[in-house]
Structure formats: C-alpha cells, structure tokens
mmCIF file of C-alpha atoms in Angstrom:
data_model
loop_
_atom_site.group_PDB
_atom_site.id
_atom_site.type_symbol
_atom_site.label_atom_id
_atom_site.label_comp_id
_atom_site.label_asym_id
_atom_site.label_seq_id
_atom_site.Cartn_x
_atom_site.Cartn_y
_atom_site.Cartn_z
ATOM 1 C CA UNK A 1 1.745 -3.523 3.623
ATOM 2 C CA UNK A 2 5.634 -4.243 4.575
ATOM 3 C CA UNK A 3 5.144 -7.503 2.845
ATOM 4 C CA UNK A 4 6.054 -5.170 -0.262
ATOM 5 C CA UNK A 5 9.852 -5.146 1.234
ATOM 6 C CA UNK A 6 10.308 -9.217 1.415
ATOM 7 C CA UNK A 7 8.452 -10.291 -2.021
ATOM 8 C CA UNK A 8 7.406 -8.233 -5.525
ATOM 9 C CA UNK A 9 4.165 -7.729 -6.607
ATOM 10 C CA UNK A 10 4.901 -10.047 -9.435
ATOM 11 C CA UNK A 11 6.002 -13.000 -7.606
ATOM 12 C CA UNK A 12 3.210 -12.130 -4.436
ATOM 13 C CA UNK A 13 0.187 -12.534 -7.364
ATOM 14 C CA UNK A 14 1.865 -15.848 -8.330
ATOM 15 C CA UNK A 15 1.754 -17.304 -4.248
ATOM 16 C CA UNK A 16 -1.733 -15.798 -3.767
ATOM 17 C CA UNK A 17 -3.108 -18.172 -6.770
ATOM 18 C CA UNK A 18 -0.536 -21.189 -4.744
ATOM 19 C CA UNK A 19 -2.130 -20.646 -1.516
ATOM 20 C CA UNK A 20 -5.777 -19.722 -2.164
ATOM 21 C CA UNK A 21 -5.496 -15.981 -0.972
ATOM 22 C CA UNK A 22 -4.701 -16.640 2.490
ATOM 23 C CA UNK A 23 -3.126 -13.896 4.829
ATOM 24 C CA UNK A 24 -0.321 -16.699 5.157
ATOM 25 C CA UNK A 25 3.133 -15.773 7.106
ATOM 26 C CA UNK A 26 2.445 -11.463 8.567
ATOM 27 C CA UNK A 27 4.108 -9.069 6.263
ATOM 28 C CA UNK A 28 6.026 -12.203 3.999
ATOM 29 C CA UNK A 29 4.008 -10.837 0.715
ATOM 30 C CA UNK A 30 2.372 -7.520 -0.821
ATOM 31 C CA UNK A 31 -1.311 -7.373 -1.099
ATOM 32 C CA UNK A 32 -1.863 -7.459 -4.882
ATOM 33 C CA UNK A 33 -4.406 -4.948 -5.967
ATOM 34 C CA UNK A 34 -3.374 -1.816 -4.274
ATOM 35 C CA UNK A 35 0.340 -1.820 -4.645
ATOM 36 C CA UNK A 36 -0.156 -3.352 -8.389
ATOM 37 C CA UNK A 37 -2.866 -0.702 -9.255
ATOM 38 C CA UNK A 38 0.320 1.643 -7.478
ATOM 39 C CA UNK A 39 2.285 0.639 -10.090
ATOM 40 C CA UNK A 40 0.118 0.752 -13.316
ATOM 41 C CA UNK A 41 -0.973 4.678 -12.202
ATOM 42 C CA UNK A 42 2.947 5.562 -12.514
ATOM 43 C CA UNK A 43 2.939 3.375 -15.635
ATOM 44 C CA UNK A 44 0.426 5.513 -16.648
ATOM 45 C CA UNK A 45 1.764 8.799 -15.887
ATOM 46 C CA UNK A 46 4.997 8.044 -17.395
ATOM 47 C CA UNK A 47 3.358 7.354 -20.872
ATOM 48 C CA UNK A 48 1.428 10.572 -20.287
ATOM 49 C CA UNK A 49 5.028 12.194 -19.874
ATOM 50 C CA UNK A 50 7.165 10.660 -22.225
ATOM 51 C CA UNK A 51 4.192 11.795 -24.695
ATOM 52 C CA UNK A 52 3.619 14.732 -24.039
ATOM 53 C CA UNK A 53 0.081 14.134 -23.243
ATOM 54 C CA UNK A 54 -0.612 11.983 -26.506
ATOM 55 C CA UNK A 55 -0.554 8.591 -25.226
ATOM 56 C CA UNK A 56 -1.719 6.887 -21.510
ATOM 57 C CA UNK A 57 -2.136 3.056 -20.164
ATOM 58 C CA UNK A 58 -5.282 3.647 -22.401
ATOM 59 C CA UNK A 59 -3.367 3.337 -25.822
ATOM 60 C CA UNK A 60 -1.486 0.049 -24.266
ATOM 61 C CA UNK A 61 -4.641 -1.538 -24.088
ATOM 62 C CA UNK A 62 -6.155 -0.433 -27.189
ATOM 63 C CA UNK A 63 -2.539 -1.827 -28.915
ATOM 64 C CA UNK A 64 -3.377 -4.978 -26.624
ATOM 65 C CA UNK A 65 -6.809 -5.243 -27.904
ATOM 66 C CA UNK A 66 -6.012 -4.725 -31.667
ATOM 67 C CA UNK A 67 -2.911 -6.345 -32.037
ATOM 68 C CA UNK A 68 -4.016 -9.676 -29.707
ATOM 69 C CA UNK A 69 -8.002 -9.888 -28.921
ATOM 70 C CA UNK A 70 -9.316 -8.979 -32.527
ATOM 71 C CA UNK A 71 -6.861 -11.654 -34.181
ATOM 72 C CA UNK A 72 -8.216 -14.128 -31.801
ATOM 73 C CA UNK A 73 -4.688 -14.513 -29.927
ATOM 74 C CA UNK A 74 -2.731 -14.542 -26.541
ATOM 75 C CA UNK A 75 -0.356 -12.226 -24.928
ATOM 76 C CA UNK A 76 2.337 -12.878 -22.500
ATOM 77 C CA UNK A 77 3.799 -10.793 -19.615
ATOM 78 C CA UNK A 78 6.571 -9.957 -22.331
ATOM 79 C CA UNK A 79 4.211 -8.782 -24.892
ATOM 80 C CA UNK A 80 2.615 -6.286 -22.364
ATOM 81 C CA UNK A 81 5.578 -4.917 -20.584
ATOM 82 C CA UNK A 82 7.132 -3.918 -24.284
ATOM 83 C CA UNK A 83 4.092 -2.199 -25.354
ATOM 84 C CA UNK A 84 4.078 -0.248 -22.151
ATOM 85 C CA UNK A 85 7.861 0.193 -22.435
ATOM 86 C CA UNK A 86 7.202 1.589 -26.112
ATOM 87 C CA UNK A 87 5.030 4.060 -25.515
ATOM 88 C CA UNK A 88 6.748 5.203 -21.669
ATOM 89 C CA UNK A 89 10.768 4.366 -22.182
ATOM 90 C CA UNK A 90 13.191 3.846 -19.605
ATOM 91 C CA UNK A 91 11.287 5.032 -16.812
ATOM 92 C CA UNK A 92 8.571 2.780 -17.379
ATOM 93 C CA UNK A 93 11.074 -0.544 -17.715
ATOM 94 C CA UNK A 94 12.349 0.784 -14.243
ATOM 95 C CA UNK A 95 9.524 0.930 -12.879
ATOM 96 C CA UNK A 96 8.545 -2.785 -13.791
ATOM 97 C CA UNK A 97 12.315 -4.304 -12.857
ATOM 98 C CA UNK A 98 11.966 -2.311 -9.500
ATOM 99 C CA UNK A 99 8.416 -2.341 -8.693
ATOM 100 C CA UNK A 100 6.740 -4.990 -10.262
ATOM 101 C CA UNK A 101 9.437 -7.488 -10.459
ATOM 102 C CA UNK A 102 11.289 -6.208 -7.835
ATOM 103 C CA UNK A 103 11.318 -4.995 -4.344
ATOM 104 C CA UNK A 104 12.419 -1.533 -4.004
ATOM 105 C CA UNK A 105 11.029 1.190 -2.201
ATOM 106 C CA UNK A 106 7.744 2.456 -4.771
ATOM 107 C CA UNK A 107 7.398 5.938 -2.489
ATOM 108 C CA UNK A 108 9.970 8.047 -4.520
ATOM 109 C CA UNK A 109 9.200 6.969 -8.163
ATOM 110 C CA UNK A 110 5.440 7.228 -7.039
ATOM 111 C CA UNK A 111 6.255 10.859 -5.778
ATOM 112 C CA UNK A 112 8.361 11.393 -9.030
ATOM 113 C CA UNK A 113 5.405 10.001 -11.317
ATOM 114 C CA UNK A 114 2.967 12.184 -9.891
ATOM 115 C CA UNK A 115 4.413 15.487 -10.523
ATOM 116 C CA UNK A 116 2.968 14.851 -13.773
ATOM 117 C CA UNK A 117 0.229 15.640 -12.704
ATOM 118 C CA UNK A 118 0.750 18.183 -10.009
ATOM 119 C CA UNK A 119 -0.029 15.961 -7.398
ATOM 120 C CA UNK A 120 1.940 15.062 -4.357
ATOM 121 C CA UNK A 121 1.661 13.003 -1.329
ATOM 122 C CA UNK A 122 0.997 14.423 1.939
ATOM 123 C CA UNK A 123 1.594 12.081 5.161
ATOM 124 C CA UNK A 124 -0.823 11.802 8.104
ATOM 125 C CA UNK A 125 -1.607 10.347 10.988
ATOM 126 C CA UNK A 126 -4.238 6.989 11.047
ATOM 127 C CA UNK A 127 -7.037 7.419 12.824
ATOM 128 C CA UNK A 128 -6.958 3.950 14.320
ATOM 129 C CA UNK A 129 -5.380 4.932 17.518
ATOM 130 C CA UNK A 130 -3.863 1.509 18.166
ATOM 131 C CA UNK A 131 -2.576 1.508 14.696
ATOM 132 C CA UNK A 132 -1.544 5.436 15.513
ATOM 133 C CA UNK A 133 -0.442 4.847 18.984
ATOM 134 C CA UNK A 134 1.501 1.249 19.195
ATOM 135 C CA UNK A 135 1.708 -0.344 15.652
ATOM 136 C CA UNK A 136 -1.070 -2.479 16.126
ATOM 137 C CA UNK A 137 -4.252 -3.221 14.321
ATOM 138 C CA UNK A 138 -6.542 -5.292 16.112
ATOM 139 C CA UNK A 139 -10.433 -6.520 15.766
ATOM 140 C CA UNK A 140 -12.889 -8.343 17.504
ATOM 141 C CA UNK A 141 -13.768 -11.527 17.364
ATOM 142 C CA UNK A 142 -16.350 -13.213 19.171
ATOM 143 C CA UNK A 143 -16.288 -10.732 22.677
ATOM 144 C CA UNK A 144 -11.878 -10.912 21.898
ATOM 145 C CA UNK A 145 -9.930 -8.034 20.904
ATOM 146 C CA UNK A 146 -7.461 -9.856 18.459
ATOM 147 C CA UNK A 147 -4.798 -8.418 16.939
ATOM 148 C CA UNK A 148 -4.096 -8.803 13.547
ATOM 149 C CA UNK A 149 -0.759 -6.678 12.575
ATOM 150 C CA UNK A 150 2.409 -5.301 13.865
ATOM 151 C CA UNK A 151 3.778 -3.033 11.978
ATOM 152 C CA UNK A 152 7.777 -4.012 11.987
ATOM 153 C CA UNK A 153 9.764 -2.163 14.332
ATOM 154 C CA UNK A 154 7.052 -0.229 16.142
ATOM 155 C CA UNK A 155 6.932 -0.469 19.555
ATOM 156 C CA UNK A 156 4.050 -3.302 20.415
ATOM 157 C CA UNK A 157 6.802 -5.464 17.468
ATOM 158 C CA UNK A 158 9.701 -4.228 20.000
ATOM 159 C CA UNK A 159 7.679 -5.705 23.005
ATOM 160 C CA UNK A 160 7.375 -8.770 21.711
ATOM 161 C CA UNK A 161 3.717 -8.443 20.670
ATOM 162 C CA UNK A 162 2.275 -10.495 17.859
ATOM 163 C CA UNK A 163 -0.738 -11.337 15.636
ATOM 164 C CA UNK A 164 -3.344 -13.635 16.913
ATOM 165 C CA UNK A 165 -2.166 -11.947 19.901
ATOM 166 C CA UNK A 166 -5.777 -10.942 22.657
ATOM 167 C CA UNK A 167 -5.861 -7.276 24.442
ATOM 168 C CA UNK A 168 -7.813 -7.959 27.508
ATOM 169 C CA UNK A 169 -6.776 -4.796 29.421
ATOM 170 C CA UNK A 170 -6.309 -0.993 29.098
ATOM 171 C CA UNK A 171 -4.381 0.436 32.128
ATOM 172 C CA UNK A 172 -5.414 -2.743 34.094
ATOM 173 C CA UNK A 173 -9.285 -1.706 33.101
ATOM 174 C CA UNK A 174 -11.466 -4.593 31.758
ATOM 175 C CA UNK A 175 -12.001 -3.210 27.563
ATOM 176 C CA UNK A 176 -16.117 -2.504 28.036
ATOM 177 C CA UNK A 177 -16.740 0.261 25.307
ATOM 178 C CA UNK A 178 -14.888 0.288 21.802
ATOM 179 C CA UNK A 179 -10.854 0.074 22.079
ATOM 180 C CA UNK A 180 -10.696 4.016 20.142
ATOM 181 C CA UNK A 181 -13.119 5.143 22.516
ATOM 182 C CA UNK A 182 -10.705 3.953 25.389
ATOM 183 C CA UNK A 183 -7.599 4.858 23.903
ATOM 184 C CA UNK A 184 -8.496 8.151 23.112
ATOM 185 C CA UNK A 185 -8.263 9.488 26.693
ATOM 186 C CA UNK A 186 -4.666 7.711 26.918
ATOM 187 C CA UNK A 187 -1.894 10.187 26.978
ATOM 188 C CA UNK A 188 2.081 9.485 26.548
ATOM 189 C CA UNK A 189 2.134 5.707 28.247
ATOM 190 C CA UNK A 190 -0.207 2.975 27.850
ATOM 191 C CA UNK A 191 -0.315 -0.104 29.893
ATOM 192 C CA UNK A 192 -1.734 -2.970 27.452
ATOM 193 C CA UNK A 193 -2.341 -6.647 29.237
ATOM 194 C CA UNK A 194 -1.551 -9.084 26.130
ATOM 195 C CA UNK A 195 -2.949 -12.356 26.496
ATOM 196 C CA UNK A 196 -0.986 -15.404 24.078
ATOM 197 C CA UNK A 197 -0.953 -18.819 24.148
ATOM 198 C CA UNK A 198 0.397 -19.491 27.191
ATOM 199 C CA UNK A 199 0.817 -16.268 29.318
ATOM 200 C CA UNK A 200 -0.450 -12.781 30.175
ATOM 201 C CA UNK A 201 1.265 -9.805 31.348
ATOM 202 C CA UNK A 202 0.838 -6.065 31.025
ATOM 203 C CA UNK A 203 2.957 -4.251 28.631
ATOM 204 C CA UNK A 204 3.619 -0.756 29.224
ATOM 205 C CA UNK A 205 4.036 1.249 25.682
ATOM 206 C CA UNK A 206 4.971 4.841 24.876
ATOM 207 C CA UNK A 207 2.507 6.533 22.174
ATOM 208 C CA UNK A 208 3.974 7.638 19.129
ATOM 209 C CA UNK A 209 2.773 7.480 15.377
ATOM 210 C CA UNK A 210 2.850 4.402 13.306
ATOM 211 C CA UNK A 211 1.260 2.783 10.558
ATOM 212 C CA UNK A 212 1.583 6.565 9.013
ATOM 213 C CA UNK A 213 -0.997 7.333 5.791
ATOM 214 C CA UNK A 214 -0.328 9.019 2.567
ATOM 215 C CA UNK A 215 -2.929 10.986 0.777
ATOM 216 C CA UNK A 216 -2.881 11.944 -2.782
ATOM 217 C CA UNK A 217 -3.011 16.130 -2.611
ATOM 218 C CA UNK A 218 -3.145 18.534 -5.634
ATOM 219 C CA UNK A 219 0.106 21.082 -5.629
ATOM 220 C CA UNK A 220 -1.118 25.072 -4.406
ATOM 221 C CA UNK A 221 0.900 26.053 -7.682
ATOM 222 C CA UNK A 222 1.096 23.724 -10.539
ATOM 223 C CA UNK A 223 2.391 24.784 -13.819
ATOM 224 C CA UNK A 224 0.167 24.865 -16.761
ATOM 225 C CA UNK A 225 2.116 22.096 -18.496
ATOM 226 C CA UNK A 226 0.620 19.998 -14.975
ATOM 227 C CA UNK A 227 -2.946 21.438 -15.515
ATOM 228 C CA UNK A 228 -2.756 20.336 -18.627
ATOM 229 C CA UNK A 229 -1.518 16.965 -18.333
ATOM 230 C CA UNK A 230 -3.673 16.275 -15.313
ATOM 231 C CA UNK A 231 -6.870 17.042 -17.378
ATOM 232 C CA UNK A 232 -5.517 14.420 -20.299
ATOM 233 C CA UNK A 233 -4.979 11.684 -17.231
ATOM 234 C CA UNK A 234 -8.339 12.470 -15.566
ATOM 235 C CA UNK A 235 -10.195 12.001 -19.334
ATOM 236 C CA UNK A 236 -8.580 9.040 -19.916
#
C-alpha cells in the first residue's frame, strides 16, 4: 500500500477511527493491520536479538498484563513503547520513530529484522496480470470492470488512468470471459479502452511488472545461532 509513503501507521489508525474505515483519498494512508502487524514482527525479532533468545513481544505483554491489567489500571502509547524499548533497545525505538510514527521505507529494517531468524524476502511477480502487466487492480461490479488502484508511477498512472476508472475493451475486443483469462494471451503492448466520466479512448500500454510481491523465504544456509533463534520465535 503506497499510502505507507504519505502518512505513518500511527497517525493512519487515528484517521481510520475519523472517517469510519473508508478507502478515502487512493494511496493518502497505510492500511493498518498488515503494515502494523509488519512492524510488531520486527519488534519482536529485535527483543528476540537483543536477548539472546530470552525475551520476545510475548514478555511485553506479560509485563503489560502484570504491571497494568492485574492492578486494575490503564496504559498509554508511552507505557508500551518503553516496555518494548526495554527489553529490544535502540533498534526497537527506531523502529517505532521510523515505522510506526514515521514514514520511512520498512523494507530494509524488515530485511535486517529477519535475519534473526534466517529468513529473507524473496520478490515475485503478482499473478494478477493487470496488477503484473499495467499497475492496475481492477474488479467487477455489476457487468463493469472497475478499477480500483494505480500503483504510482506505473504505466496505466503515467497514462493518465485512475480509480473508479471502467475497462470496456481489450485490443478493441468487447471483455466476454474473465480480464486474466484475456490478458494472458497479451504479449509486449496492450491496447486498453478506458471509459471515465466524460470520455473514452483506447490506451495503448507496454507490459512490464508492477505491483511486485515479497514472500517470506527461509535462508539455504542459516547459522545455528538462526536455527536456534527461529525455533524460540516460532514457540512463542
């Protein structure tokens, strides 16, 4: 989501409760729950390395549920980020000025966190083709192909193509089966007719390979400090 480059996770939970969890403005905020949950599994991994294996995000919130829920008491964003900061260091205070309160790139420190582990992340290509081919992700709705996202710079953004945007043609061919099942016989250049508001016109786009994936993969050679580590993470 390349809201995560225009406003933190921190202040993107605080607009979702302002605006009822709407989509709202493409790409202005981060979605929540996967880039947050992101950021608590280096949290986590830190604490397992700054330990040596002996604590986790598990002894946070057992110190949580001592030290607050069994004397009957509240805990503020403060009180959590020093107990994780106790147990993970520096690292983990970077992690929530950057990532959690801030807006830089999570990729590297994610990369960094999960060495850990012996765990890395391997790109590859999406297998929506119009998210793979153009930048685009696009459903129907009600007999429309709609599109939904444009991935920033790709080339359907270049073209001037939008959200709430309707495909109505492939290669000047009425869309009768599923758009993948077209697409897929599409080499190099794709003529897409965009329908907006007010206008329609065919758009002719080179393939290339956008909206790229990341998959968590475990490392052909970790070290038995990794091994190790990764079985403490995976019990806890």
């Amino acid at each position: 989501n390349y809201g995560r480059y225009n406003l933190s996770v921190a202040d993107s939970g605080f607009d979702s409760w302002l605006d009822g969890y709407k989509l709202g403005a493409p790409d202005r905020k981060t979605s929540i729950y996967p880039d947050a949950a992101l950021c608590m599994l280096m949290v986590d991994l830190e604490i397992i390395r700054n330990t040596d294996g002996k604590n986790s995000l598990h002894s946070v919130m057992k110190e949580l549920y001592e030290d607050f829920a069994q004397k009957e008491k509240g805990y503020s964003e403060d009180d959590f980020r020093n107990i994780c900061v106790k147990f993970g260091g520096l690292k983990v205070a970077e992690i929530f000025e950057d990532h959690i309160y801030g807006k830089e790139d999570y990729i590297p420190t994610l990369k960094t966190a999960l060495e850990v582990v012996g765990l890395e992340l391997k790109e590859k290509k999406n297998p929506n083709l119009s998210a793979q081919y153009f930048g685009l992700i696009a459903i129907k709705e009600n007999g429309k192909i709609i599109i939904k996202k444009v991935e920033p710079n790709s080339i359907s953004d270049k073209n001037g193509i939008a959200p709430e945007d309707e495909i109505t043609k492939v290669n000047g061919k009425t869309i009768e089966k599923k758009l993948k099942d077209v697409l897929k016989d599409c080499k190099k250049e794709v003529a897409l007719t965009v329908k907006k508001k007010f206008s329609e016109k065919a758009i002719s786009l080179s393939i290339g390979n956008y909206y790229k994936l990341l998959e968590l993969v475990k490392k052909e050679k970790a070290t038995e400090e990794q091994l190790i580590l990764r079985k403490v993470w995976c019990n806890n």
